[in-house]
Structure formats: structure tokens, C-alpha cells
């Protein structure tokens, strides 16, 4: 997620890039491994928990007065809670993936929508608020997360819906990569 962060030579951008890679890994795992094996549930849970910890760690590293880092905390906590919730479905990983990732998609979409509104109306003091591309990327994230929730909760393709969700996670990781890059460029250009 892209947010206004003051420039710092000690920024740990790799934390956000690694988090993006973890979401791509989730997508690849769901596409190719399916969802009916217990190890898939454990792997997805582990990836989500690590992604959440990376977001929270980035927030700690970037904790500067006036910086909008609470979004990282919200995203990180949501990822951790979803990862822990998947552990409750180890005996029925297909049901866990449907329910947990469906709820996760709805909540992440909501967070992205609120964040896009903040950026659009200029409440965040950043270069991003003067550019529509940041708002459009957040809007794409809302659509992608809505697609995740729709495909999982309504299952329009039957059992194949879960594999399609993997492609949504890969698309989500691409938009997160774009947002992370925007954030890094903005941070490096800040006086």
C-alpha cells in the first residue's frame, strides 16, 4: 500500500517488496497446488502471517511523526488475523480458503477504498494526492480484492473458482509493487 512517508536513508523498502512477493507466492500456490491439501493451508497461513509481520515492521521502521503509517498497521494486523484463521481450517483447507480469503478480500478492499478516498481528497500530504495514478491503483486493488471475495464466496466457476483466485492474488501483488515503487520514489524525492 502506498502512503506518505518522509524521506529517510534508513528506509527498509525491501520489507514491502518482500511482502509483495509473498502475495505473488500465495497466488502461485493457489493456482498450482489447489486447496484440498492440509499443507496448502499451512503454507498459505505462514505466508499471510509473514506478510503481516513485514507490514508492521515497515511501520515501526518508518514511524515518524506526521507520517501516515497506520495503514500498514491495519494491513499487517488483517494479514496476521487471516493467517491465524486459516490454521483453524487445517482439516478442511478448501473451506478455510473460501471463508478466510473471502473475508480478507472484502476487508482489504474496504481498506483500499478508504485509503483511495483519503488520497483523492488530499488529506494525505503527498505527491500521490496530486496525481490520479495513485487513486487509480487503489481503485484497481478494490476491484481485485472484490474479485477475490466474489470468486470465493459465490463460486461462479465451481471448484475452479479457487484456482482463478490465485490469478487475482498475482494481480494484487503487481498493484502492490506499483504502489510500493511510488512510495519509494516519493520518499526519495522528499526534501
PDB file of N, CA and C in Angstrom, residues 103-180:
ATOM      1  N   UNK A 103     -13.403 -13.259   3.252  1.00  0.00           N
ATOM      2  CA  UNK A 103     -13.498 -12.164   4.226  1.00  0.00           C
ATOM      3  C   UNK A 103     -12.301 -11.230   4.097  1.00  0.00           C
ATOM      4  N   UNK A 104     -11.107 -11.796   3.902  1.00  0.00           N
ATOM      5  CA  UNK A 104      -9.898 -10.994   3.743  1.00  0.00           C
ATOM      6  C   UNK A 104     -10.040 -10.069   2.531  1.00  0.00           C
ATOM      7  N   UNK A 105     -10.551 -10.597   1.415  1.00  0.00           N
ATOM      8  CA  UNK A 105     -10.736  -9.784   0.213  1.00  0.00           C
ATOM      9  C   UNK A 105     -11.681  -8.616   0.445  1.00  0.00           C
ATOM     10  N   UNK A 106     -12.760  -8.874   1.165  1.00  0.00           N
ATOM     11  CA  UNK A 106     -13.720  -7.804   1.468  1.00  0.00           C
ATOM     12  C   UNK A 106     -13.067  -6.730   2.328  1.00  0.00           C
ATOM     13  N   UNK A 107     -12.356  -7.130   3.375  1.00  0.00           N
ATOM     14  CA  UNK A 107     -11.761  -6.160   4.300  1.00  0.00           C
ATOM     15  C   UNK A 107     -10.605  -5.389   3.666  1.00  0.00           C
ATOM     16  N   UNK A 108      -9.759  -6.064   2.897  1.00  0.00           N
ATOM     17  CA  UNK A 108      -8.672  -5.351   2.218  1.00  0.00           C
ATOM     18  C   UNK A 108      -9.248  -4.383   1.185  1.00  0.00           C
ATOM     19  N   UNK A 109     -10.288  -4.801   0.483  1.00  0.00           N
ATOM     20  CA  UNK A 109     -10.950  -3.900  -0.464  1.00  0.00           C
ATOM     21  C   UNK A 109     -11.502  -2.668   0.227  1.00  0.00           C
ATOM     22  N   UNK A 110     -12.071  -2.857   1.400  1.00  0.00           N
ATOM     23  CA  UNK A 110     -12.592  -1.731   2.178  1.00  0.00           C
ATOM     24  C   UNK A 110     -11.466  -0.796   2.604  1.00  0.00           C
ATOM     25  N   UNK A 111     -10.365  -1.358   3.096  1.00  0.00           N
ATOM     26  CA  UNK A 111      -9.220  -0.532   3.496  1.00  0.00           C
ATOM     27  C   UNK A 111      -8.685   0.243   2.295  1.00  0.00           C
ATOM     28  N   UNK A 112      -8.563  -0.427   1.147  1.00  0.00           N
ATOM     29  CA  UNK A 112      -8.062   0.241  -0.054  1.00  0.00           C
ATOM     30  C   UNK A 112      -9.009   1.355  -0.510  1.00  0.00           C
ATOM     31  N   UNK A 113     -10.315   1.126  -0.392  1.00  0.00           N
ATOM     32  CA  UNK A 113     -11.291   2.149  -0.794  1.00  0.00           C
ATOM     33  C   UNK A 113     -11.179   3.382   0.095  1.00  0.00           C
ATOM     34  N   UNK A 114     -11.070   3.169   1.394  1.00  0.00           N
ATOM     35  CA  UNK A 114     -10.934   4.299   2.321  1.00  0.00           C
ATOM     36  C   UNK A 114      -9.628   5.034   2.052  1.00  0.00           C
ATOM     37  N   UNK A 115      -8.565   4.293   1.842  1.00  0.00           N
ATOM     38  CA  UNK A 115      -7.278   4.910   1.557  1.00  0.00           C
ATOM     39  C   UNK A 115      -7.323   5.712   0.261  1.00  0.00           C
ATOM     40  N   UNK A 116      -7.984   5.176  -0.755  1.00  0.00           N
ATOM     41  CA  UNK A 116      -8.112   5.897  -2.027  1.00  0.00           C
ATOM     42  C   UNK A 116      -8.872   7.201  -1.837  1.00  0.00           C
ATOM     43  N   UNK A 117      -9.902   7.175  -0.982  1.00  0.00           N
ATOM     44  CA  UNK A 117     -10.647   8.413  -0.714  1.00  0.00           C
ATOM     45  C   UNK A 117      -9.762   9.436  -0.013  1.00  0.00           C
ATOM     46  N   UNK A 118      -8.957   8.994   0.948  1.00  0.00           N
ATOM     47  CA  UNK A 118      -8.044   9.907   1.630  1.00  0.00           C
ATOM     48  C   UNK A 118      -7.084  10.548   0.645  1.00  0.00           C
ATOM     49  N   UNK A 119      -6.515   9.737  -0.236  1.00  0.00           N
ATOM     50  CA  UNK A 119      -5.572  10.256  -1.225  1.00  0.00           C
ATOM     51  C   UNK A 119      -6.287  11.193  -2.191  1.00  0.00           C
ATOM     52  N   UNK A 120      -7.474  10.804  -2.646  1.00  0.00           N
ATOM     53  CA  UNK A 120      -8.196  11.586  -3.646  1.00  0.00           C
ATOM     54  C   UNK A 120      -8.577  12.965  -3.121  1.00  0.00           C
ATOM     55  N   UNK A 121      -9.078  13.039  -1.893  1.00  0.00           N
ATOM     56  CA  UNK A 121      -9.497  14.346  -1.379  1.00  0.00           C
ATOM     57  C   UNK A 121      -8.339  15.123  -0.780  1.00  0.00           C
ATOM     58  N   UNK A 122      -7.141  14.535  -0.824  1.00  0.00           N
ATOM     59  CA  UNK A 122      -5.950  15.274  -0.438  1.00  0.00           C
ATOM     60  C   UNK A 122      -5.695  15.367   1.047  1.00  0.00           C
ATOM     61  N   UNK A 123      -6.251  14.466   1.830  1.00  0.00           N
ATOM     62  CA  UNK A 123      -5.989  14.503   3.265  1.00  0.00           C
ATOM     63  C   UNK A 123      -4.592  14.026   3.599  1.00  0.00           C
ATOM     64  N   UNK A 124      -3.997  13.277   2.700  1.00  0.00           N
ATOM     65  CA  UNK A 124      -2.616  12.879   2.888  1.00  0.00           C
ATOM     66  C   UNK A 124      -1.757  13.859   2.122  1.00  0.00           C
ATOM     67  N   UNK A 125      -0.775  14.403   2.773  1.00  0.00           N
ATOM     68  CA  UNK A 125       0.103  15.370   2.129  1.00  0.00           C
ATOM     69  C   UNK A 125       1.196  14.605   1.403  1.00  0.00           C
ATOM     70  N   UNK A 126       0.962  14.382   0.141  1.00  0.00           N
ATOM     71  CA  UNK A 126       1.951  13.642  -0.635  1.00  0.00           C
ATOM     72  C   UNK A 126       1.855  14.033  -2.095  1.00  0.00           C
ATOM     73  N   UNK A 127       2.876  13.655  -2.822  1.00  0.00           N
ATOM     74  CA  UNK A 127       2.865  13.838  -4.267  1.00  0.00           C
ATOM     75  C   UNK A 127       1.722  13.025  -4.852  1.00  0.00           C
ATOM     76  N   UNK A 128       1.450  11.877  -4.223  1.00  0.00           N
ATOM     77  CA  UNK A 128       0.411  10.984  -4.714  1.00  0.00           C
ATOM     78  C   UNK A 128      -0.951  11.669  -4.741  1.00  0.00           C
ATOM     79  N   UNK A 129      -1.219  12.564  -3.784  1.00  0.00           N
ATOM     80  CA  UNK A 129      -2.526  13.208  -3.738  1.00  0.00           C
ATOM     81  C   UNK A 129      -2.716  14.175  -4.903  1.00  0.00           C
ATOM     82  N   UNK A 130      -1.623  14.558  -5.552  1.00  0.00           N
ATOM     83  CA  UNK A 130      -1.735  15.445  -6.705  1.00  0.00           C
ATOM     84  C   UNK A 130      -1.766  14.667  -8.019  1.00  0.00           C
ATOM     85  N   UNK A 131      -1.750  13.361  -7.924  1.00  0.00           N
ATOM     86  CA  UNK A 131      -1.727  12.523  -9.112  1.00  0.00           C
ATOM     87  C   UNK A 131      -2.871  11.525  -9.054  1.00  0.00           C
ATOM     88  N   UNK A 132      -3.540  11.337 -10.175  1.00  0.00           N
ATOM     89  CA  UNK A 132      -4.654  10.393 -10.220  1.00  0.00           C
ATOM     90  C   UNK A 132      -4.178   8.948 -10.300  1.00  0.00           C
ATOM     91  N   UNK A 133      -2.931   8.721 -10.669  1.00  0.00           N
ATOM     92  CA  UNK A 133      -2.477   7.339 -10.843  1.00  0.00           C
ATOM     93  C   UNK A 133      -2.504   6.569  -9.531  1.00  0.00           C
ATOM     94  N   UNK A 134      -2.169   7.212  -8.419  1.00  0.00           N
ATOM     95  CA  UNK A 134      -2.241   6.535  -7.121  1.00  0.00           C
ATOM     96  C   UNK A 134      -3.662   6.136  -6.778  1.00  0.00           C
ATOM     97  N   UNK A 135      -4.599   7.028  -7.038  1.00  0.00           N
ATOM     98  CA  UNK A 135      -6.009   6.725  -6.778  1.00  0.00           C
ATOM     99  C   UNK A 135      -6.489   5.601  -7.684  1.00  0.00           C
ATOM    100  N   UNK A 136      -6.053   5.608  -8.928  1.00  0.00           N
ATOM    101  CA  UNK A 136      -6.453   4.545  -9.855  1.00  0.00           C
ATOM    102  C   UNK A 136      -5.892   3.186  -9.437  1.00  0.00           C
ATOM    103  N   UNK A 137      -4.668   3.169  -8.937  1.00  0.00           N
ATOM    104  CA  UNK A 137      -4.091   1.903  -8.479  1.00  0.00           C
ATOM    105  C   UNK A 137      -4.855   1.386  -7.267  1.00  0.00           C
ATOM    106  N   UNK A 138      -5.219   2.288  -6.347  1.00  0.00           N
ATOM    107  CA  UNK A 138      -6.033   1.864  -5.199  1.00  0.00           C
ATOM    108  C   UNK A 138      -7.387   1.330  -5.675  1.00  0.00           C
ATOM    109  N   UNK A 139      -7.961   1.987  -6.672  1.00  0.00           N
ATOM    110  CA  UNK A 139      -9.234   1.521  -7.224  1.00  0.00           C
ATOM    111  C   UNK A 139      -9.085   0.123  -7.826  1.00  0.00           C
ATOM    112  N   UNK A 140      -7.975  -0.119  -8.524  1.00  0.00           N
ATOM    113  CA  UNK A 140      -7.718  -1.457  -9.060  1.00  0.00           C
ATOM    114  C   UNK A 140      -7.620  -2.484  -7.932  1.00  0.00           C
ATOM    115  N   UNK A 141      -6.982  -2.099  -6.833  1.00  0.00           N
ATOM    116  CA  UNK A 141      -6.893  -3.004  -5.683  1.00  0.00           C
ATOM    117  C   UNK A 141      -8.273  -3.323  -5.128  1.00  0.00           C
ATOM    118  N   UNK A 142      -9.142  -2.333  -5.088  1.00  0.00           N
ATOM    119  CA  UNK A 142     -10.515  -2.575  -4.618  1.00  0.00           C
ATOM    120  C   UNK A 142     -11.199  -3.585  -5.538  1.00  0.00           C
ATOM    121  N   UNK A 143     -11.052  -3.410  -6.848  1.00  0.00           N
ATOM    122  CA  UNK A 143     -11.656  -4.347  -7.799  1.00  0.00           C
ATOM    123  C   UNK A 143     -11.063  -5.748  -7.666  1.00  0.00           C
ATOM    124  N   UNK A 144      -9.759  -5.829  -7.515  1.00  0.00           N
ATOM    125  CA  UNK A 144      -9.103  -7.133  -7.390  1.00  0.00           C
ATOM    126  C   UNK A 144      -9.554  -7.843  -6.122  1.00  0.00           C
ATOM    127  N   UNK A 145      -9.563  -7.128  -5.001  1.00  0.00           N
ATOM    128  CA  UNK A 145      -9.993  -7.745  -3.736  1.00  0.00           C
ATOM    129  C   UNK A 145     -11.475  -8.102  -3.780  1.00  0.00           C
ATOM    130  N   UNK A 146     -12.262  -7.289  -4.446  1.00  0.00           N
ATOM    131  CA  UNK A 146     -13.667  -7.638  -4.647  1.00  0.00           C
ATOM    132  C   UNK A 146     -13.802  -8.883  -5.503  1.00  0.00           C
ATOM    133  N   UNK A 147     -12.931  -9.018  -6.500  1.00  0.00           N
ATOM    134  CA  UNK A 147     -12.917 -10.219  -7.330  1.00  0.00           C
ATOM    135  C   UNK A 147     -12.557 -11.457  -6.534  1.00  0.00           C
ATOM    136  N   UNK A 148     -11.602 -11.314  -5.616  1.00  0.00           N
ATOM    137  CA  UNK A 148     -11.235 -12.434  -4.742  1.00  0.00           C
ATOM    138  C   UNK A 148     -12.442 -12.865  -3.928  1.00  0.00           C
ATOM    139  N   UNK A 149     -13.094 -11.901  -3.295  1.00  0.00           N
ATOM    140  CA  UNK A 149     -14.261 -12.220  -2.461  1.00  0.00           C
ATOM    141  C   UNK A 149     -15.383 -12.825  -3.305  1.00  0.00           C
ATOM    142  N   UNK A 150     -15.658 -12.243  -4.458  1.00  0.00           N
ATOM    143  CA  UNK A 150     -16.730 -12.741  -5.328  1.00  0.00           C
ATOM    144  C   UNK A 150     -16.463 -14.174  -5.774  1.00  0.00           C
ATOM    145  N   UNK A 151     -15.252 -14.422  -6.270  1.00  0.00           N
ATOM    146  CA  UNK A 151     -14.929 -15.760  -6.785  1.00  0.00           C
ATOM    147  C   UNK A 151     -14.984 -16.815  -5.689  1.00  0.00           C
ATOM    148  N   UNK A 152     -14.564 -16.459  -4.487  1.00  0.00           N
ATOM    149  CA  UNK A 152     -14.544 -17.452  -3.416  1.00  0.00           C
ATOM    150  C   UNK A 152     -15.907 -17.661  -2.779  1.00  0.00           C
ATOM    151  N   UNK A 153     -16.599 -16.584  -2.505  1.00  0.00           N
ATOM    152  CA  UNK A 153     -17.853 -16.713  -1.766  1.00  0.00           C
ATOM    153  C   UNK A 153     -19.009 -17.174  -2.642  1.00  0.00           C
ATOM    154  N   UNK A 154     -19.033 -16.782  -3.916  1.00  0.00           N
ATOM    155  CA  UNK A 154     -20.134 -17.181  -4.791  1.00  0.00           C
ATOM    156  C   UNK A 154     -19.802 -18.372  -5.686  1.00  0.00           C
ATOM    157  N   UNK A 155     -18.513 -18.675  -5.835  1.00  0.00           N
ATOM    158  CA  UNK A 155     -18.055 -19.834  -6.603  1.00  0.00           C
ATOM    159  C   UNK A 155     -18.715 -19.936  -7.989  1.00  0.00           C
ATOM    160  N   UNK A 156     -18.638 -18.892  -8.826  1.00  0.00           N
ATOM    161  CA  UNK A 156     -19.303 -18.951 -10.131  1.00  0.00           C
ATOM    162  C   UNK A 156     -18.731 -20.016 -11.068  1.00  0.00           C
ATOM    163  N   UNK A 157     -17.499 -20.441 -10.852  1.00  0.00           N
ATOM    164  CA  UNK A 157     -16.882 -21.465 -11.698  1.00  0.00           C
ATOM    165  C   UNK A 157     -16.789 -22.812 -10.991  1.00  0.00           C
ATOM    166  N   UNK A 158     -17.519 -22.957  -9.919  1.00  0.00           N
ATOM    167  CA  UNK A 158     -17.464 -24.203  -9.157  1.00  0.00           C
ATOM    168  C   UNK A 158     -16.120 -24.358  -8.466  1.00  0.00           C
ATOM    169  N   UNK A 159     -15.567 -25.558  -8.519  1.00  0.00           N
ATOM    170  CA  UNK A 159     -14.285 -25.817  -7.861  1.00  0.00           C
ATOM    171  C   UNK A 159     -13.124 -25.073  -8.511  1.00  0.00           C
ATOM    172  N   UNK A 160     -13.273 -24.682  -9.761  1.00  0.00           N
ATOM    173  CA  UNK A 160     -12.211 -23.945 -10.447  1.00  0.00           C
ATOM    174  C   UNK A 160     -12.105 -22.495  -9.976  1.00  0.00           C
ATOM    175  N   UNK A 161     -13.086 -22.020  -9.237  1.00  0.00           N
ATOM    176  CA  UNK A 161     -13.068 -20.636  -8.756  1.00  0.00           C
ATOM    177  C   UNK A 161     -11.854 -20.368  -7.885  1.00  0.00           C
ATOM    178  N   UNK A 162     -11.459 -21.348  -7.085  1.00  0.00           N
ATOM    179  CA  UNK A 162     -10.324 -21.148  -6.189  1.00  0.00           C
ATOM    180  C   UNK A 162      -9.036 -20.936  -6.977  1.00  0.00           C
ATOM    181  N   UNK A 163      -8.830 -21.712  -8.035  1.00  0.00           N
ATOM    182  CA  UNK A 163      -7.624 -21.533  -8.838  1.00  0.00           C
ATOM    183  C   UNK A 163      -7.614 -20.167  -9.522  1.00  0.00           C
ATOM    184  N   UNK A 164      -8.760 -19.687  -9.932  1.00  0.00           N
ATOM    185  CA  UNK A 164      -8.845 -18.361 -10.554  1.00  0.00           C
ATOM    186  C   UNK A 164      -8.447 -17.279  -9.554  1.00  0.00           C
ATOM    187  N   UNK A 165      -8.768 -17.496  -8.284  1.00  0.00           N
ATOM    188  CA  UNK A 165      -8.413 -16.530  -7.240  1.00  0.00           C
ATOM    189  C   UNK A 165      -6.902 -16.357  -7.155  1.00  0.00           C
ATOM    190  N   UNK A 166      -6.154 -17.401  -7.447  1.00  0.00           N
ATOM    191  CA  UNK A 166      -4.697 -17.277  -7.460  1.00  0.00           C
ATOM    192  C   UNK A 166      -4.229 -16.203  -8.422  1.00  0.00           C
ATOM    193  N   UNK A 167      -4.889 -16.096  -9.569  1.00  0.00           N
ATOM    194  CA  UNK A 167      -4.531 -15.052 -10.537  1.00  0.00           C
ATOM    195  C   UNK A 167      -4.867 -13.666  -9.999  1.00  0.00           C
ATOM    196  N   UNK A 168      -5.939 -13.572  -9.216  1.00  0.00           N
ATOM    197  CA  UNK A 168      -6.267 -12.293  -8.580  1.00  0.00           C
ATOM    198  C   UNK A 168      -5.169 -11.896  -7.590  1.00  0.00           C
ATOM    199  N   UNK A 169      -4.630 -12.873  -6.845  1.00  0.00           N
ATOM    200  CA  UNK A 169      -3.543 -12.570  -5.911  1.00  0.00           C
ATOM    201  C   UNK A 169      -2.291 -12.121  -6.651  1.00  0.00           C
ATOM    202  N   UNK A 170      -2.017 -12.720  -7.789  1.00  0.00           N
ATOM    203  CA  UNK A 170      -0.867 -12.291  -8.584  1.00  0.00           C
ATOM    204  C   UNK A 170      -1.080 -10.862  -9.081  1.00  0.00           C
ATOM    205  N   UNK A 171      -2.286 -10.536  -9.534  1.00  0.00           N
ATOM    206  CA  UNK A 171      -2.599  -9.160  -9.956  1.00  0.00           C
ATOM    207  C   UNK A 171      -2.487  -8.198  -8.777  1.00  0.00           C
ATOM    208  N   UNK A 172      -2.947  -8.632  -7.603  1.00  0.00           N
ATOM    209  CA  UNK A 172      -2.851  -7.805  -6.395  1.00  0.00           C
ATOM    210  C   UNK A 172      -1.384  -7.519  -6.069  1.00  0.00           C
ATOM    211  N   UNK A 173      -0.529  -8.515  -6.224  1.00  0.00           N
ATOM    212  CA  UNK A 173       0.890  -8.297  -5.934  1.00  0.00           C
ATOM    213  C   UNK A 173       1.508  -7.311  -6.925  1.00  0.00           C
ATOM    214  N   UNK A 174       1.048  -7.329  -8.158  1.00  0.00           N
ATOM    215  CA  UNK A 174       1.562  -6.379  -9.152  1.00  0.00           C
ATOM    216  C   UNK A 174       1.157  -4.954  -8.781  1.00  0.00           C
ATOM    217  N   UNK A 175      -0.095  -4.751  -8.376  1.00  0.00           N
ATOM    218  CA  UNK A 175      -0.516  -3.396  -7.985  1.00  0.00           C
ATOM    219  C   UNK A 175       0.185  -2.959  -6.703  1.00  0.00           C
ATOM    220  N   UNK A 176       0.423  -3.889  -5.783  1.00  0.00           N
ATOM    221  CA  UNK A 176       1.187  -3.530  -4.580  1.00  0.00           C
ATOM    222  C   UNK A 176       2.617  -3.150  -4.939  1.00  0.00           C
ATOM    223  N   UNK A 177       3.184  -3.822  -5.927  1.00  0.00           N
ATOM    224  CA  UNK A 177       4.521  -3.476  -6.391  1.00  0.00           C
ATOM    225  C   UNK A 177       4.539  -2.050  -6.938  1.00  0.00           C
ATOM    226  N   UNK A 178       3.528  -1.700  -7.723  1.00  0.00           N
ATOM    227  CA  UNK A 178       3.439  -0.338  -8.261  1.00  0.00           C
ATOM    228  C   UNK A 178       3.295   0.693  -7.143  1.00  0.00           C
ATOM    229  N   UNK A 179       2.456   0.389  -6.155  1.00  0.00           N
ATOM    230  CA  UNK A 179       2.270   1.323  -5.041  1.00  0.00           C
ATOM    231  C   UNK A 179       3.537   1.454  -4.201  1.00  0.00           C
ATOM    232  N   UNK A 180       4.222   0.350  -3.974  1.00  0.00           N
ATOM    233  CA  UNK A 180       5.466   0.390  -3.204  1.00  0.00           C
ATOM    234  C   UNK A 180       6.514   1.212  -3.937  1.00  0.00           C
TER     235      UNK A 180
END
